[in-house]
CSV table of C-alpha atoms and ligand atoms in Angstrom, one decimal:
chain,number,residue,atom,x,y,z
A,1,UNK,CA,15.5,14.4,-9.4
A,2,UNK,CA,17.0,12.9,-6.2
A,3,UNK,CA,14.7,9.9,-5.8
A,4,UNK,CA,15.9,9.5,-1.7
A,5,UNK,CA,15.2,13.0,-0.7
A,6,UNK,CA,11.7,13.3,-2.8
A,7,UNK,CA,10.7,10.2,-1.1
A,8,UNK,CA,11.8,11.6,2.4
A,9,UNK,CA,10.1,15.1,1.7
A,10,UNK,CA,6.6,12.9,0.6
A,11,UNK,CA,6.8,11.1,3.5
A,12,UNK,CA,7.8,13.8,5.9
A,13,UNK,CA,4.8,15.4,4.1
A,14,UNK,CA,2.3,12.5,5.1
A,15,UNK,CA,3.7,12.2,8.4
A,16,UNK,CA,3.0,15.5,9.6
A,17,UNK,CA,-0.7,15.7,7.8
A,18,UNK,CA,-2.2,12.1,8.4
A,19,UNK,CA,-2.6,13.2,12.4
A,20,UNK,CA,-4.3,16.4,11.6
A,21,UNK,CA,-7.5,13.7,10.0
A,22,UNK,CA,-7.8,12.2,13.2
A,23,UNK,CA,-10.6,13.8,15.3
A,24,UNK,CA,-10.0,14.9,19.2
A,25,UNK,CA,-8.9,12.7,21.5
A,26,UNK,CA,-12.0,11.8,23.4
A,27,UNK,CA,-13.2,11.9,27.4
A,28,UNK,CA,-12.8,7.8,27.6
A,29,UNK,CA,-11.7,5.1,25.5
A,30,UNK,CA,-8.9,6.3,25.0
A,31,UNK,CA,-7.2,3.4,24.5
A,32,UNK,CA,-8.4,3.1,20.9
A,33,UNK,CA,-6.9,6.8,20.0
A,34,UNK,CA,-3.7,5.5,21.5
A,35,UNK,CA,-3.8,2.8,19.2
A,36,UNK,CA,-4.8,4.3,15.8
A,37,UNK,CA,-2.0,6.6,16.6
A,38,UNK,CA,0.8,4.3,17.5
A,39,UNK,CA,-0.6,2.2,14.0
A,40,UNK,CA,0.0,5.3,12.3
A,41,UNK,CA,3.2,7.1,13.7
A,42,UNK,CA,5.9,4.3,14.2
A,43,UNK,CA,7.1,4.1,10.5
A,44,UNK,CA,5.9,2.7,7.0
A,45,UNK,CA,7.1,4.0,3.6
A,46,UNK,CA,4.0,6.0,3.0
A,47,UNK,CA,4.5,4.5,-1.2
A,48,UNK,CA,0.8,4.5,-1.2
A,49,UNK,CA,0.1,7.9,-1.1
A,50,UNK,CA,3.4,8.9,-2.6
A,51,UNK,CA,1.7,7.3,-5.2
A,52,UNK,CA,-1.7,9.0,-4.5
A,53,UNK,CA,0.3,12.8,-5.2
A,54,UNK,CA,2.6,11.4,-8.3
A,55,UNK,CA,-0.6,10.6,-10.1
A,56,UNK,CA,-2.4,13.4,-9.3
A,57,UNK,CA,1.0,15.4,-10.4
A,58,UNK,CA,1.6,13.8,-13.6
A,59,UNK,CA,-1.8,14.6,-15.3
A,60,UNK,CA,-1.2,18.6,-14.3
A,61,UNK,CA,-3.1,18.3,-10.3
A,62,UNK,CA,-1.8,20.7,-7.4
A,63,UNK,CA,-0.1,18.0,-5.1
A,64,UNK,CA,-2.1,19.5,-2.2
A,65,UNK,CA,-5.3,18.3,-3.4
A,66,UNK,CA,-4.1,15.2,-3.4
A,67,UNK,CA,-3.4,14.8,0.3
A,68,UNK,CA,-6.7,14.0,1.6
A,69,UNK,CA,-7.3,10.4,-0.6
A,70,UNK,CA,-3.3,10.6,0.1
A,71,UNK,CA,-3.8,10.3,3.9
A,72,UNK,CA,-7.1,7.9,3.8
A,73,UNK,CA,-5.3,5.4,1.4
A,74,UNK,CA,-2.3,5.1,4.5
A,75,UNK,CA,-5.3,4.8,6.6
A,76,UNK,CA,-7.2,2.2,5.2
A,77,UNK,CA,-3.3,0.6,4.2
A,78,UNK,CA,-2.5,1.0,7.7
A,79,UNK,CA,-5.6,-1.2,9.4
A,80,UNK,CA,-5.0,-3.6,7.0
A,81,UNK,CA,-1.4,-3.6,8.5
A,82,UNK,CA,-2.8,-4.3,11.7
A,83,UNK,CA,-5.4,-7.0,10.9
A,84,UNK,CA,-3.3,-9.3,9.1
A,85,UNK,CA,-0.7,-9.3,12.2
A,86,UNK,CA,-3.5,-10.5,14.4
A,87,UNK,CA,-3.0,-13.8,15.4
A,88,UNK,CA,-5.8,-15.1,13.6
A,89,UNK,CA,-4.2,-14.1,10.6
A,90,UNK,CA,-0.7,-14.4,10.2
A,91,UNK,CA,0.2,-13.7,13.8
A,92,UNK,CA,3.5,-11.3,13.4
A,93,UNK,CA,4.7,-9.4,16.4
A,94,UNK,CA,7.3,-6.9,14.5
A,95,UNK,CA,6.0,-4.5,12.0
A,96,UNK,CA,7.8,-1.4,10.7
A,97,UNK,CA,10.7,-1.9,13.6
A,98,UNK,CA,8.3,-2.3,16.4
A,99,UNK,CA,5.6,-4.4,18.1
A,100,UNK,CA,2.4,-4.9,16.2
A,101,UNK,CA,-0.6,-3.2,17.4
A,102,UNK,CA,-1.8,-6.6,18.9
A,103,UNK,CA,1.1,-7.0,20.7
A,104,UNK,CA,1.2,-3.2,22.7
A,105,UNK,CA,-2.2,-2.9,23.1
A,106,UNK,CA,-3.9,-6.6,23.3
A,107,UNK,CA,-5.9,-8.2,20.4
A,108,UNK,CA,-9.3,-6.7,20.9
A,109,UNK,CA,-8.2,-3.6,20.8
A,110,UNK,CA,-5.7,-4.1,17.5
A,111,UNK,CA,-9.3,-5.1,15.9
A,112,UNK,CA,-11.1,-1.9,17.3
A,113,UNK,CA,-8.3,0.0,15.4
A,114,UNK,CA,-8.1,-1.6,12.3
A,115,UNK,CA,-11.9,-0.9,12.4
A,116,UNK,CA,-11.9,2.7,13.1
A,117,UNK,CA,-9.5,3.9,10.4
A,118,UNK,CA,-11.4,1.7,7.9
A,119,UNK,CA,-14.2,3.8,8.8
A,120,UNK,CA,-12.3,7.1,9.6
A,121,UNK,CA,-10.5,6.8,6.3
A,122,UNK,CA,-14.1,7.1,4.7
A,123,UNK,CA,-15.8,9.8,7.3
A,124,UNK,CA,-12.4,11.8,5.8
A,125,UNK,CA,-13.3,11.2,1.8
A,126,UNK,CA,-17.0,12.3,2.4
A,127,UNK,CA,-16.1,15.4,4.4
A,128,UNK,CA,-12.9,16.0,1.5
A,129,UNK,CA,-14.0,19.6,0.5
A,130,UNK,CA,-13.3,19.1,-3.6
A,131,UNK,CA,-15.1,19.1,-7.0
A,132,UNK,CA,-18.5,16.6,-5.7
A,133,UNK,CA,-18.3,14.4,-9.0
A,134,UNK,CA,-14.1,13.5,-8.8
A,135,UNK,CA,-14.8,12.9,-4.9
A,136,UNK,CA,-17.4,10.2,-5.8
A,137,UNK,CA,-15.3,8.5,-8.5
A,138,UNK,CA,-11.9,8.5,-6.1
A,139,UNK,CA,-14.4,6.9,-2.9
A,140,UNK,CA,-15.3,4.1,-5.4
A,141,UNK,CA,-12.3,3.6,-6.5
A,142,UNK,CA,-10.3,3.1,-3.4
A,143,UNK,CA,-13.7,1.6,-1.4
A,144,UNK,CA,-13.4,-1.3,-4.3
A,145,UNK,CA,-10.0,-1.8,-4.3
A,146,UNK,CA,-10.1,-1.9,-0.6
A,147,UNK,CA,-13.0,-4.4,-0.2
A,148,UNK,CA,-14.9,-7.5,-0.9
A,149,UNK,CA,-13.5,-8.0,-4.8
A,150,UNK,CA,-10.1,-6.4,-3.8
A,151,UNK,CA,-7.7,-6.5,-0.8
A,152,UNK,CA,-9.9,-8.1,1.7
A,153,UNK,CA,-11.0,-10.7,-1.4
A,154,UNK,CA,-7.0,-11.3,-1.5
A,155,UNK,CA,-6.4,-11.7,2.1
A,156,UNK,CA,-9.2,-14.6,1.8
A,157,UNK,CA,-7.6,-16.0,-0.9
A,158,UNK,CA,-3.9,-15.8,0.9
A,159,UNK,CA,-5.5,-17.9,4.2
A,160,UNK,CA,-7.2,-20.4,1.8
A,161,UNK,CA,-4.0,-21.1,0.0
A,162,UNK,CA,-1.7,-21.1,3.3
A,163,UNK,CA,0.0,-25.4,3.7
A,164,UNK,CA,-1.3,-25.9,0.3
A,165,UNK,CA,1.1,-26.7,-2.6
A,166,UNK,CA,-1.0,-27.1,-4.9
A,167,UNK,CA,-1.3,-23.8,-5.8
A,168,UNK,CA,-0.9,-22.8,-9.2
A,169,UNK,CA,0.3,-19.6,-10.7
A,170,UNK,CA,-3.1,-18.6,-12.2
A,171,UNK,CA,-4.0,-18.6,-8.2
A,172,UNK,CA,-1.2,-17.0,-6.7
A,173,UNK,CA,-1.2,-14.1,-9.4
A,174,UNK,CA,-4.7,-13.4,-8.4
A,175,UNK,CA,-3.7,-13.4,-4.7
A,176,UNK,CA,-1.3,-10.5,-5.2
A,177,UNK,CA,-3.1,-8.7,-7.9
A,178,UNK,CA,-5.9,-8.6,-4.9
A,179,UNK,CA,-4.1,-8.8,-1.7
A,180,UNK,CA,-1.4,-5.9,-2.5
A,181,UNK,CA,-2.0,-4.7,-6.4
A,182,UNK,CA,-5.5,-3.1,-5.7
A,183,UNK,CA,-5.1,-0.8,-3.7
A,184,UNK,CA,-1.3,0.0,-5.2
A,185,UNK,CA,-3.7,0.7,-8.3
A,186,UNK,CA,-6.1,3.1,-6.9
A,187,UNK,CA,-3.4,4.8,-5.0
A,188,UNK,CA,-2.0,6.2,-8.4
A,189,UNK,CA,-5.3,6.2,-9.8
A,190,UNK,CA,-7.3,8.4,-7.2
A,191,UNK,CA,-4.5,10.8,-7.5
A,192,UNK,CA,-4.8,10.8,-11.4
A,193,UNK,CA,-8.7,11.2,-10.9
A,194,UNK,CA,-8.2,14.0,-8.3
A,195,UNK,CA,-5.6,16.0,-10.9
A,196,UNK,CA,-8.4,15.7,-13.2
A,197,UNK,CA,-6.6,13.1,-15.4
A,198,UNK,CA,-8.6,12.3,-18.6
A,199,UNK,CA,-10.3,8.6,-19.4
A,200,UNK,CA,-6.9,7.9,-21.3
A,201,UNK,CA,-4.0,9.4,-18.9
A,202,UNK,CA,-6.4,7.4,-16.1
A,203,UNK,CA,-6.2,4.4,-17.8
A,204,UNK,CA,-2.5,4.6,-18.4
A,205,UNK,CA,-1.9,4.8,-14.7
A,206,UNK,CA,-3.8,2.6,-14.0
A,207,UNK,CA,-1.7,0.1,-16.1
A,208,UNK,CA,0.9,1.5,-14.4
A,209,UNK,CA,-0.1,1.0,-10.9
A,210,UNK,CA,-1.1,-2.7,-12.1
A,211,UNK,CA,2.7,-3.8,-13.2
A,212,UNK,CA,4.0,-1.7,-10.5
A,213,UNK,CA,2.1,-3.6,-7.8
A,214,UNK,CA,3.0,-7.1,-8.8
A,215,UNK,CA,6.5,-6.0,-8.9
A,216,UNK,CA,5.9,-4.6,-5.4
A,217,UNK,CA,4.5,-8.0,-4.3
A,218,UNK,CA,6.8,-10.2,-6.0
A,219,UNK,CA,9.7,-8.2,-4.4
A,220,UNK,CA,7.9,-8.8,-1.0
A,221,UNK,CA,8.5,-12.5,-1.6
A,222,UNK,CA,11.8,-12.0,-2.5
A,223,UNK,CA,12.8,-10.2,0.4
A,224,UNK,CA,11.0,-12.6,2.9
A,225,UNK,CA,13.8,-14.8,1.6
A,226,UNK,CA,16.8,-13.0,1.5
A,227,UNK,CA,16.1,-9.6,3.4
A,228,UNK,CA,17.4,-8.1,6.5
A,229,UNK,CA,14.9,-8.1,9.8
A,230,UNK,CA,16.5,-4.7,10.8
A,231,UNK,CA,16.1,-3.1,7.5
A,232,UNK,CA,12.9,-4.4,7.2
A,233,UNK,CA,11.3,-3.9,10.4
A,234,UNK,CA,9.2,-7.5,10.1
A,235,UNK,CA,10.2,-10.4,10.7
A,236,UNK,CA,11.7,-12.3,7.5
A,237,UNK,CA,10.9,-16.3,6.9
A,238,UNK,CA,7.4,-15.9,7.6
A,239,UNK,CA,6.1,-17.5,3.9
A,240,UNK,CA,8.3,-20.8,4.5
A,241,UNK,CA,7.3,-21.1,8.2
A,242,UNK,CA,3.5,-21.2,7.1
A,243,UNK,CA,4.5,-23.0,3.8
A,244,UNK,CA,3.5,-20.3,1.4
A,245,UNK,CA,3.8,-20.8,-2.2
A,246,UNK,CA,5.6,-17.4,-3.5
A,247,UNK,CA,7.3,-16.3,-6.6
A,248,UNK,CA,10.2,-17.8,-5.2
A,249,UNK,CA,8.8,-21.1,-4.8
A,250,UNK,CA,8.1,-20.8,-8.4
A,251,UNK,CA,11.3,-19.5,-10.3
A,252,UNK,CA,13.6,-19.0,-7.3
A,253,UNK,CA,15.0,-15.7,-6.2
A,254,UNK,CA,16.6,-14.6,-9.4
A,255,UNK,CA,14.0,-15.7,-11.6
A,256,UNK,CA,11.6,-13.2,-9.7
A,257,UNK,CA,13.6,-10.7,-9.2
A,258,UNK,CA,13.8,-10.9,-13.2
A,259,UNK,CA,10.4,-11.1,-13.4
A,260,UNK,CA,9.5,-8.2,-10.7
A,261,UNK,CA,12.0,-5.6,-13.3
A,262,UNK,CA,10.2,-7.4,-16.4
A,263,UNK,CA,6.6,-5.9,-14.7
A,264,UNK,CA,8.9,-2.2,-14.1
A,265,UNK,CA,9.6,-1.9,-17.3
A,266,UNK,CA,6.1,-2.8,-18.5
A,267,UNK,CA,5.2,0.0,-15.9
A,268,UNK,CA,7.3,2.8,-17.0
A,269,UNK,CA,6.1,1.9,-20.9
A,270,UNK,CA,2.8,2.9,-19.8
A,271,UNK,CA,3.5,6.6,-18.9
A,272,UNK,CA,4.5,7.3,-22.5
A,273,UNK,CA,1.7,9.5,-23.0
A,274,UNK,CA,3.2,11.6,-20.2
A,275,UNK,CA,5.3,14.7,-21.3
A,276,UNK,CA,9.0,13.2,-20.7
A,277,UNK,CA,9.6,16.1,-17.9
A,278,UNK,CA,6.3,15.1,-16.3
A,279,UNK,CA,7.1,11.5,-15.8
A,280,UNK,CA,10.6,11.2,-13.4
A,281,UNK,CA,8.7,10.6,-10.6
A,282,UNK,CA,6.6,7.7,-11.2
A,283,UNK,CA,9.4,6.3,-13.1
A,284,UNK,CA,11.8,6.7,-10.3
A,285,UNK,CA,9.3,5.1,-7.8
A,286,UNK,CA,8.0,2.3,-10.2
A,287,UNK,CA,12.6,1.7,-10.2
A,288,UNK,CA,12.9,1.8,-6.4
A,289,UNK,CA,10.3,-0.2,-5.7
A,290,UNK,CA,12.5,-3.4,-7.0
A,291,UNK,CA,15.6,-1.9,-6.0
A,292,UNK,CA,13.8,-1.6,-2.3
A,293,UNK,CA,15.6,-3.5,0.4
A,294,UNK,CA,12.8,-2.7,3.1
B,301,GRG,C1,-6.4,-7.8,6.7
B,301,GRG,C2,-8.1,-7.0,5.0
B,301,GRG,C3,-6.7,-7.4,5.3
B,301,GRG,C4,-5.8,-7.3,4.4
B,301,GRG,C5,-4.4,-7.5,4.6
B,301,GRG,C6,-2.0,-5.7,3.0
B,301,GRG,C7,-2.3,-7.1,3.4
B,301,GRG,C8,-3.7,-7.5,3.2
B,301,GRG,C9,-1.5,-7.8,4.1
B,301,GRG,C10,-0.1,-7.4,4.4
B,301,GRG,C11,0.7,-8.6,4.4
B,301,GRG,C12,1.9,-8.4,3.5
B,301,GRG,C13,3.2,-8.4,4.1
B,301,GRG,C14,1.7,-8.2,2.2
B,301,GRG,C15,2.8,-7.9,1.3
B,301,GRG,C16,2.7,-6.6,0.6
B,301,GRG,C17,2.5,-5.5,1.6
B,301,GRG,C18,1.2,-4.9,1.6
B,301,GRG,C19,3.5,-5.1,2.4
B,301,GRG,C20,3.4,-4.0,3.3
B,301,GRG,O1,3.4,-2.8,2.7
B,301,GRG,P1,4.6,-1.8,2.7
B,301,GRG,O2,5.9,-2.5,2.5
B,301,GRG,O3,4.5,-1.4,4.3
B,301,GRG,O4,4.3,-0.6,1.9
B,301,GRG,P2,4.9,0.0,5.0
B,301,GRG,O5,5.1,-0.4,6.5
B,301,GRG,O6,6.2,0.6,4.4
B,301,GRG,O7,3.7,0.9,4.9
């Protein structure tokens, strides 16, 4: 399998369905529709539901079913985009090689549109027409990793531990595990639910999604040291301007760069269970996501 042109066929995929889950541009306000779609058309990996369709894959699912929790992960992925540029949060003006929302479109606005694809991201599980008892399960699943014990739980953290240096390692492994690993996790995982993946094959990717998301994070750091702005479409230096503690700060760039391949290792162990033929995918993800430069 070529990893580049799968990815580029996934995210060509997501690119052309995600619009099609918005609803019809209405009579006024229209400066919110303008907004969710600028949020959601000017770039991003789409890993997340990559993700979402590998899992569902692996455990023997029809990657079609998978695009609907596919294209509501990007959605609820994509406000959160959005409401950590806000200057009240970490105040970024370039994200995925353009302005952030809060720059185009002012700040109230950038809320309003975090906001509505939180909520349209949900309005799209409920209506998801699919087997009633795996749509429940994949709503809780991405609802908790999204919310008040996951990502939003993390962002809290990340502003709490901003200037400090006191932060220890305990702490800042909890930050990522919430911030970014959550809902890394339930991508994966809602796709293995929707395949109809059993307790076990769940729980393996689930495992899976767990290393993998660290890794993601940990490369994150890594890259706010040493990446390229134009590759990365953000601006780079952001965690030593607010005096973040990072990986870095704790074992410098090569020691978490080792440590980011230690956790994709650990990732691709746990899709043993898989059929060997069935697993390329994940593993090839789970490789580029340290190999990433953007
Ligand atoms: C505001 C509730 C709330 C949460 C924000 C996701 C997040 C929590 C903050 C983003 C800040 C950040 C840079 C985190 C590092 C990891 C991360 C999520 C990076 C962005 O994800 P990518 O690289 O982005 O998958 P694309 O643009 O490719 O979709």
């Amino acid at each position: 399998m070529e990893l580049k042109s799968y990815l580029k066929e996934r995210k060509e995929l997501i690119d052309r369905e995600i619009l099609k889950f918005l609803p019809p541009e209405p009579e006024f306000g229209k400066k919110l529709y303008e907004a969710v779609r600028y949020s959601l058309t000017v770039g991003g990996k789409r890993l997340r539901p990559i993700l979402c369709m590998a899992g569902c894959e692996i455990v023997g699912g029809k990657v079609e079913d998978a695009v609907t929790p596919a294209c509501a992960i990007e959605m609820i992925h994509t406000y959160s985009l959005i409401h950590d540029d806000l200057p009240a949060m970490d105040n970024d003006t370039l994200r995925r090689g353009h302005p952030t929302t809060w720059v185009k479109f002012g700040e109230a606005v950038a809320i309003l549109a975090g906001d509505a694809l939180l909520n349209r991201a949900f309005e799209v599980l409920s209506e998801w027409d699919f087997d009633c008892e795996r749509k429940v399960q994949v709503i809780s699943e991405i609802s908790r990793a999204s919310g008040m014990l996951g990502m939003v739980l993390g962002q809290q953290c990340d502003l709490d531990a901003e200037g400090r240096n006191d932060v220890t390692l305990e702490e800042l492994l909890f930050i990522h595990k919430h911030k970014t690993g959550r809902l890394i996790t339930a991508s994966v995982v809602s796709g293995g639910i929707t395949g109809g993946g059993s307790e076990e094959e769940v729980e393996a990717l689930k495992r899976y999604g767990d290393h993998i998301g660290l890794a993601f994070q940990i490369v994150d750091d890594v890259l706010d040291v040493v990446g390229d702005q134009e590759k990365l479409g953000k601006n780079v230096g952001s965690d030593i301007e607010k005096r973040k503690v990072t990986f870095v700060t704790f074992f410098g760039v090569e020691g978490a760069r080792k440590r980011a391949e230690e956790e994709i290792e650990r990732a691709v162990g746990s899709l043993k269970i898989f059929p060997e033929d069935k697993r390329e995918p994940l593993e090839a993800i789970a490789r580029f996501i340290v190999e990433r430069e953007y």
